[in-house]
PDB file of C-alpha atoms and ligand atoms in Angstrom:
ATOM      1  CA  MET A1137     -70.463  77.228 202.469  1.00 79.00           C
ATOM      2  CA  SER A1138     -67.073  76.392 201.101  1.00 90.00           C
ATOM      3  CA  LEU A1139     -63.797  74.903 202.191  1.00 94.00           C
ATOM      4  CA  ARG A1140     -60.947  77.351 202.472  1.00 96.00           C
ATOM      5  CA  PRO A1141     -57.233  76.540 202.046  1.00 96.00           C
ATOM      6  CA  ILE A1142     -55.305  76.392 205.328  1.00 96.00           C
ATOM      7  CA  HIS A1143     -52.212  78.546 205.747  1.00 96.00           C
ATOM      8  CA  LEU A1144     -49.122  76.680 206.884  1.00 95.00           C
ATOM      9  CA  LEU A1145     -46.150  77.626 209.038  1.00 94.00           C
ATOM     10  CA  GLY A1146     -44.206  80.300 207.170  1.00 91.00           C
ATOM     11  CA  SER A1147     -47.278  82.148 205.942  1.00 94.00           C
ATOM     12  CA  PRO A1148     -47.010  85.729 207.289  1.00 95.00           C
ATOM     13  CA  VAL A1149     -50.711  85.902 208.223  1.00 97.00           C
ATOM     14  CA  LEU A1150     -50.093  83.347 210.995  1.00 97.00           C
ATOM     15  CA  ARG A1151     -47.793  85.876 212.677  1.00 97.00           C
ATOM     16  CA  GLN A1152     -50.188  88.782 212.325  1.00 96.00           C
ATOM     17  CA  HIS A1153     -52.073  90.249 215.269  1.00 97.00           C
ATOM     18  CA  SER A1154     -55.676  89.891 214.106  1.00 98.00           C
ATOM     19  CA  VAL A1155     -58.046  92.861 214.345  1.00 98.00           C
ATOM     20  CA  GLU A1156     -61.274  92.999 216.358  1.00 98.00           C
ATOM     21  CA  VAL A1157     -64.570  92.361 214.588  1.00 98.00           C
ATOM     22  CA  THR A1158     -66.659  95.514 214.836  1.00 96.00           C
ATOM     23  CA  ALA A1159     -69.964  93.950 213.776  1.00 96.00           C
ATOM     24  CA  VAL A1160     -71.004  90.342 213.333  1.00 98.00           C
ATOM     25  CA  ASP A1161     -72.593  90.770 209.908  1.00 98.00           C
ATOM     26  CA  ASP A1162     -73.417  88.335 207.081  1.00 97.00           C
ATOM     27  CA  GLU A1163     -69.836  88.401 205.833  1.00 97.00           C
ATOM     28  CA  VAL A1164     -68.544  87.346 209.260  1.00 98.00           C
ATOM     29  CA  ARG A1165     -71.228  84.643 209.467  1.00 98.00           C
ATOM     30  CA  ARG A1166     -70.116  83.307 206.073  1.00 98.00           C
ATOM     31  CA  LEU A1167     -66.560  83.206 207.352  1.00 98.00           C
ATOM     32  CA  ILE A1168     -67.747  81.308 210.465  1.00 98.00           C
ATOM     33  CA  ASP A1169     -69.675  78.758 208.346  1.00 98.00           C
ATOM     34  CA  ASP A1170     -66.649  78.212 206.115  1.00 97.00           C
ATOM     35  CA  MET A1171     -64.376  77.848 209.123  1.00 98.00           C
ATOM     36  CA  PHE A1172     -66.592  75.173 210.698  1.00 98.00           C
ATOM     37  CA  GLU A1173     -66.693  73.318 207.400  1.00 97.00           C
ATOM     38  CA  THR A1174     -62.919  73.579 206.904  1.00 97.00           C
ATOM     39  CA  MET A1175     -62.196  72.511 210.499  1.00 97.00           C
ATOM     40  CA  ASP A1176     -64.470  69.473 210.100  1.00 96.00           C
ATOM     41  CA  ALA A1177     -62.921  68.450 206.783  1.00 96.00           C
ATOM     42  CA  ALA A1178     -59.441  68.768 208.264  1.00 95.00           C
ATOM     43  CA  LYS A1179     -60.602  66.886 211.394  1.00 94.00           C
ATOM     44  CA  GLY A1180     -59.478  69.690 213.691  1.00 95.00           C
ATOM     45  CA  VAL A1181     -60.672  70.561 217.180  1.00 97.00           C
ATOM     46  CA  GLY A1182     -60.247  74.263 216.493  1.00 98.00           C
ATOM     47  CA  LEU A1183     -59.466  76.790 213.774  1.00 98.00           C
ATOM     48  CA  ALA A1184     -58.636  80.498 213.842  1.00 98.00           C
ATOM     49  CA  ALA A1185     -59.544  82.889 211.024  1.00 98.00           C
ATOM     50  CA  ASN A1186     -55.937  83.744 210.195  1.00 98.00           C
ATOM     51  CA  GLN A1187     -55.362  80.046 209.493  1.00 98.00           C
ATOM     52  CA  VAL A1188     -57.625  80.556 206.487  1.00 97.00           C
ATOM     53  CA  GLY A1189     -55.933  83.851 205.666  1.00 97.00           C
ATOM     54  CA  VAL A1190     -58.335  86.280 207.358  1.00 98.00           C
ATOM     55  CA  ALA A1191     -56.689  88.352 210.104  1.00 97.00           C
ATOM     56  CA  ARG A1192     -59.849  89.024 212.127  1.00 98.00           C
ATOM     57  CA  ARG A1193     -60.579  87.860 215.682  1.00 98.00           C
ATOM     58  CA  VAL A1194     -62.769  84.850 214.939  1.00 98.00           C
ATOM     59  CA  ALA A1195     -62.128  81.225 215.968  1.00 98.00           C
ATOM     60  CA  VAL A1196     -64.160  78.030 216.027  1.00 98.00           C
ATOM     61  CA  VAL A1197     -63.775  75.109 218.433  1.00 98.00           C
ATOM     62  CA  ASP A1198     -65.220  71.611 218.485  1.00 98.00           C
ATOM     63  CA  ALA A1199     -64.008  69.832 221.616  1.00 96.00           C
ATOM     64  CA  GLU A1200     -65.617  67.545 224.161  1.00 94.00           C
ATOM     65  CA  GLU A1201     -68.910  67.598 222.282  1.00 94.00           C
ATOM     66  CA  ASP A1202     -69.125  71.363 222.462  1.00 97.00           C
ATOM     67  CA  ARG A1203     -69.094  73.259 219.195  1.00 98.00           C
ATOM     68  CA  PHE A1204     -68.889  77.030 219.290  1.00 98.00           C
ATOM     69  CA  VAL A1205     -67.556  80.167 217.658  1.00 98.00           C
ATOM     70  CA  MET A1206     -65.625  82.862 219.496  1.00 98.00           C
ATOM     71  CA  VAL A1207     -65.699  86.378 218.056  1.00 98.00           C
ATOM     72  CA  ASN A1208     -63.319  88.824 219.796  1.00 98.00           C
ATOM     73  CA  PRO A1209     -62.600  86.267 222.526  1.00 98.00           C
ATOM     74  CA  ARG A1210     -60.672  87.040 225.676  1.00 98.00           C
ATOM     75  CA  ILE A1211     -59.701  84.924 228.644  1.00 98.00           C
ATOM     76  CA  ILE A1212     -61.074  86.478 231.810  1.00 98.00           C
ATOM     77  CA  GLU A1213     -60.034  83.744 234.244  1.00 98.00           C
ATOM     78  CA  ALA A1214     -57.255  81.157 234.086  1.00 98.00           C
ATOM     79  CA  GLU A1215     -56.021  78.761 236.744  1.00 98.00           C
ATOM     80  CA  GLY A1216     -54.143  75.548 237.294  1.00 97.00           C
ATOM     81  CA  ARG A1217     -51.564  74.043 234.991  1.00 97.00           C
ATOM     82  CA  ALA A1218     -51.579  71.008 232.740  1.00 97.00           C
ATOM     83  CA  VAL A1219     -49.292  69.526 230.140  1.00 97.00           C
ATOM     84  CA  ALA A1220     -50.682  67.754 227.087  1.00 97.00           C
ATOM     85  CA  GLU A1221     -49.684  67.074 223.517  1.00 97.00           C
ATOM     86  CA  GLU A1222     -50.769  69.648 220.933  1.00 97.00           C
ATOM     87  CA  GLY A1223     -50.751  69.800 217.195  1.00 97.00           C
ATOM     88  CA  CYS A1224     -51.903  72.454 214.745  1.00 97.00           C
ATOM     89  CA  LEU A1225     -53.638  72.329 211.367  1.00 97.00           C
ATOM     90  CA  SER A1226     -51.092  74.904 210.173  1.00 97.00           C
ATOM     91  CA  ILE A1227     -48.140  72.735 211.260  1.00 95.00           C
ATOM     92  CA  PRO A1228     -49.202  69.229 210.209  1.00 92.00           C
ATOM     93  CA  GLU A1229     -47.423  66.210 211.645  1.00 91.00           C
ATOM     94  CA  ILE A1230     -45.592  68.220 214.298  1.00 95.00           C
ATOM     95  CA  TYR A1231     -46.655  67.541 217.887  1.00 96.00           C
ATOM     96  CA  ALA A1232     -45.298  68.568 221.263  1.00 97.00           C
ATOM     97  CA  ASP A1233     -46.260  68.739 224.919  1.00 97.00           C
ATOM     98  CA  VAL A1234     -47.430  72.220 225.892  1.00 97.00           C
ATOM     99  CA  SER A1235     -48.049  73.545 229.395  1.00 97.00           C
ATOM    100  CA  ARG A1236     -51.110  75.785 229.822  1.00 97.00           C
ATOM    101  CA  PRO A1237     -53.647  76.788 232.459  1.00 98.00           C
ATOM    102  CA  ASP A1238     -56.052  73.911 233.030  1.00 97.00           C
ATOM    103  CA  ARG A1239     -59.236  75.900 233.552  1.00 98.00           C
ATOM    104  CA  VAL A1240     -60.286  79.074 231.771  1.00 98.00           C
ATOM    105  CA  VAL A1241     -63.312  81.287 231.453  1.00 98.00           C
ATOM    106  CA  VAL A1242     -63.598  82.931 228.057  1.00 98.00           C
ATOM    107  CA  GLU A1243     -65.788  85.847 227.081  1.00 98.00           C
ATOM    108  CA  ALA A1244     -66.684  86.169 223.401  1.00 98.00           C
ATOM    109  CA  MET A1245     -69.496  86.921 220.970  1.00 98.00           C
ATOM    110  CA  ASP A1246     -71.445  84.230 219.124  1.00 98.00           C
ATOM    111  CA  ALA A1247     -72.609  84.264 215.483  1.00 98.00           C
ATOM    112  CA  ASN A1248     -75.433  86.649 216.429  1.00 97.00           C
ATOM    113  CA  GLY A1249     -73.074  89.130 218.057  1.00 97.00           C
ATOM    114  CA  THR A1250     -74.343  88.172 221.521  1.00 98.00           C
ATOM    115  CA  LEU A1251     -71.790  88.247 224.313  1.00 98.00           C
ATOM    116  CA  TYR A1252     -71.411  85.006 226.291  1.00 98.00           C
ATOM    117  CA  ARG A1253     -69.107  83.461 228.852  1.00 98.00           C
ATOM    118  CA  LYS A1254     -67.944  79.871 228.862  1.00 98.00           C
ATOM    119  CA  GLU A1255     -66.031  77.895 231.435  1.00 98.00           C
ATOM    120  CA  ALA A1256     -63.794  75.128 230.141  1.00 98.00           C
ATOM    121  CA  THR A1257     -61.284  72.594 231.400  1.00 97.00           C
ATOM    122  CA  GLY A1258     -59.155  69.904 229.801  1.00 96.00           C
ATOM    123  CA  LEU A1259     -59.028  69.661 226.014  1.00 97.00           C
ATOM    124  CA  LYS A1260     -61.649  72.376 225.552  1.00 98.00           C
ATOM    125  CA  ALA A1261     -59.680  74.860 227.692  1.00 98.00           C
ATOM    126  CA  ARG A1262     -56.544  73.961 225.749  1.00 98.00           C
ATOM    127  CA  ALA A1263     -58.246  74.436 222.359  1.00 98.00           C
ATOM    128  CA  ILE A1264     -59.653  77.830 223.401  1.00 98.00           C
ATOM    129  CA  GLN A1265     -56.203  79.063 224.453  1.00 98.00           C
ATOM    130  CA  HIS A1266     -54.521  77.625 221.356  1.00 98.00           C
ATOM    131  CA  GLU A1267     -57.007  79.445 219.080  1.00 98.00           C
ATOM    132  CA  ILE A1268     -56.776  82.761 220.933  1.00 98.00           C
ATOM    133  CA  ASP A1269     -52.991  82.483 220.651  1.00 98.00           C
ATOM    134  CA  HIS A1270     -53.440  82.231 216.869  1.00 98.00           C
ATOM    135  CA  LEU A1271     -55.364  85.519 216.857  1.00 98.00           C
ATOM    136  CA  ASP A1272     -52.345  87.123 218.528  1.00 98.00           C
ATOM    137  CA  GLY A1273     -49.915  85.619 216.022  1.00 98.00           C
ATOM    138  CA  ILE A1274     -48.679  82.999 218.503  1.00 98.00           C
ATOM    139  CA  LEU A1275     -48.131  79.332 217.600  1.00 98.00           C
ATOM    140  CA  PHE A1276     -47.909  76.414 220.030  1.00 98.00           C
ATOM    141  CA  LEU A1277     -44.223  76.086 219.129  1.00 97.00           C
ATOM    142  CA  ASP A1278     -43.655  79.427 220.858  1.00 97.00           C
ATOM    143  CA  HIS A1279     -44.516  77.819 224.205  1.00 97.00           C
ATOM    144  CA  LEU A1280     -41.683  75.300 223.929  1.00 97.00           C
ATOM    145  CA  SER A1281     -38.092  75.549 225.046  1.00 96.00           C
ATOM    146  CA  LEU A1282     -35.706  77.036 222.466  1.00 96.00           C
ATOM    147  CA  ILE A1283     -34.004  73.683 221.902  1.00 96.00           C
ATOM    148  CA  LYS A1284     -37.255  71.789 221.441  1.00 96.00           C
ATOM    149  CA  ARG A1285     -38.566  74.483 219.087  1.00 95.00           C
ATOM    150  CA  GLN A1286     -35.403  74.479 216.965  1.00 95.00           C
ATOM    151  CA  MET A1287     -35.547  70.687 216.735  1.00 95.00           C
ATOM    152  CA  LEU A1288     -39.146  70.712 215.518  1.00 96.00           C
ATOM    153  CA  MET A1289     -38.500  73.601 213.127  1.00 93.00           C
ATOM    154  CA  ALA A1290     -35.611  71.671 211.586  1.00 94.00           C
ATOM    155  CA  LYS A1291     -37.894  68.653 211.171  1.00 94.00           C
ATOM    156  CA  TRP A1292     -40.539  70.882 209.592  1.00 93.00           C
ATOM    157  CA  ARG A1293     -38.054  72.422 207.137  1.00 91.00           C
ATOM    158  CA  ARG A1294     -36.748  68.988 206.158  1.00 92.00           C
ATOM    159  CA  GLU A1295     -40.244  67.754 205.408  1.00 90.00           C
ATOM    160  CA  HIS A1296     -41.403  70.903 203.630  1.00 87.00           C
ATOM    161  CA  ARG A1297     -38.368  71.957 201.620  1.00 85.00           C
ATOM    162  CA  ASP A1298     -40.215  71.173 198.402  1.00 84.00           C
ATOM    163  CA  ASP A1299     -43.331  73.208 199.260  1.00 82.00           C
ATOM    164  CA  VAL A1300     -44.113  75.855 196.670  1.00 77.00           C
ATOM    165  CA  GLY A1301     -46.633  77.913 198.629  1.00 80.00           C
ATOM    166  CA  TYR A1302     -47.893  78.600 202.122  1.00 82.00           C
ATOM    167  CA  THR A1303     -51.335  77.079 201.855  1.00 85.00           C
ATOM    168  CA  LYS A1304     -52.751  73.632 201.497  1.00 83.00           C
ATOM    169  CA  GLU A1305     -56.125  72.456 200.277  1.00 84.00           C
ATOM    170  CA  VAL A1306     -58.060  70.542 202.915  1.00 85.00           C
ATOM    171  CA  SER A1307     -58.317  66.904 201.975  1.00 69.00           C
ATOM    172  CA  GLY A1308     -59.928  65.605 205.132  1.00 55.00           C
ATOM    173  CA  ALA A1309     -57.203  62.998 205.503  1.00 50.00           C
ATOM    174  CA  SER A1310     -55.159  64.622 208.260  1.00 51.00           C
ATOM    175  CA  ALA A1311     -55.155  63.716 211.938  1.00 50.00           C
ATOM    176  CA  ARG A1312     -57.338  65.559 214.413  1.00 58.00           C
ATOM    177  CA  SER A1313     -55.511  68.592 215.704  1.00 62.00           C
ATOM    178  CA  GLU A1314     -55.917  72.273 216.436  1.00 64.00           C
TER     179      GLU A1314
HETATM  180 ZN1   ZN B2242     -53.312  75.822 215.549  1.00 64.80          ZN
END
């Protein structure tokens, strides 16, 4: 297993629509192992493959004492509405309230390629939706009003004007976010 650098806002891969995994083989399992390790080191509650530069439909979640991988996930039920603060490992130190369905049922494959369904509410439901958004090239900022988004983007640009690349090595010192 190895830690992989995390792509930050501005990296084109974060805006890519990730492709379906056709077979959960050893290469995909290696990716999953690395993603769990990287998410843990970065103290995240979720991580999508394109956040480590791989545009394939794989995401890991660790929320409410449930730790799982989703390969080719899709939401098959969604209901209710809740607002809560979100952050993102690809947009460090930027947080905002996001409104999402409060309960979802997701269908995905696990690391053995076995199809499963999972029902989730609260933080877990939020993390699942946040990660699936990533696979579609969507960031939590996209759920905000135009004004709020522009304000946060301006803050981001101010704080990152000296960045030389679009990735950062995981240090394990960041706050817990998705
Ligand atoms: Zn994220």
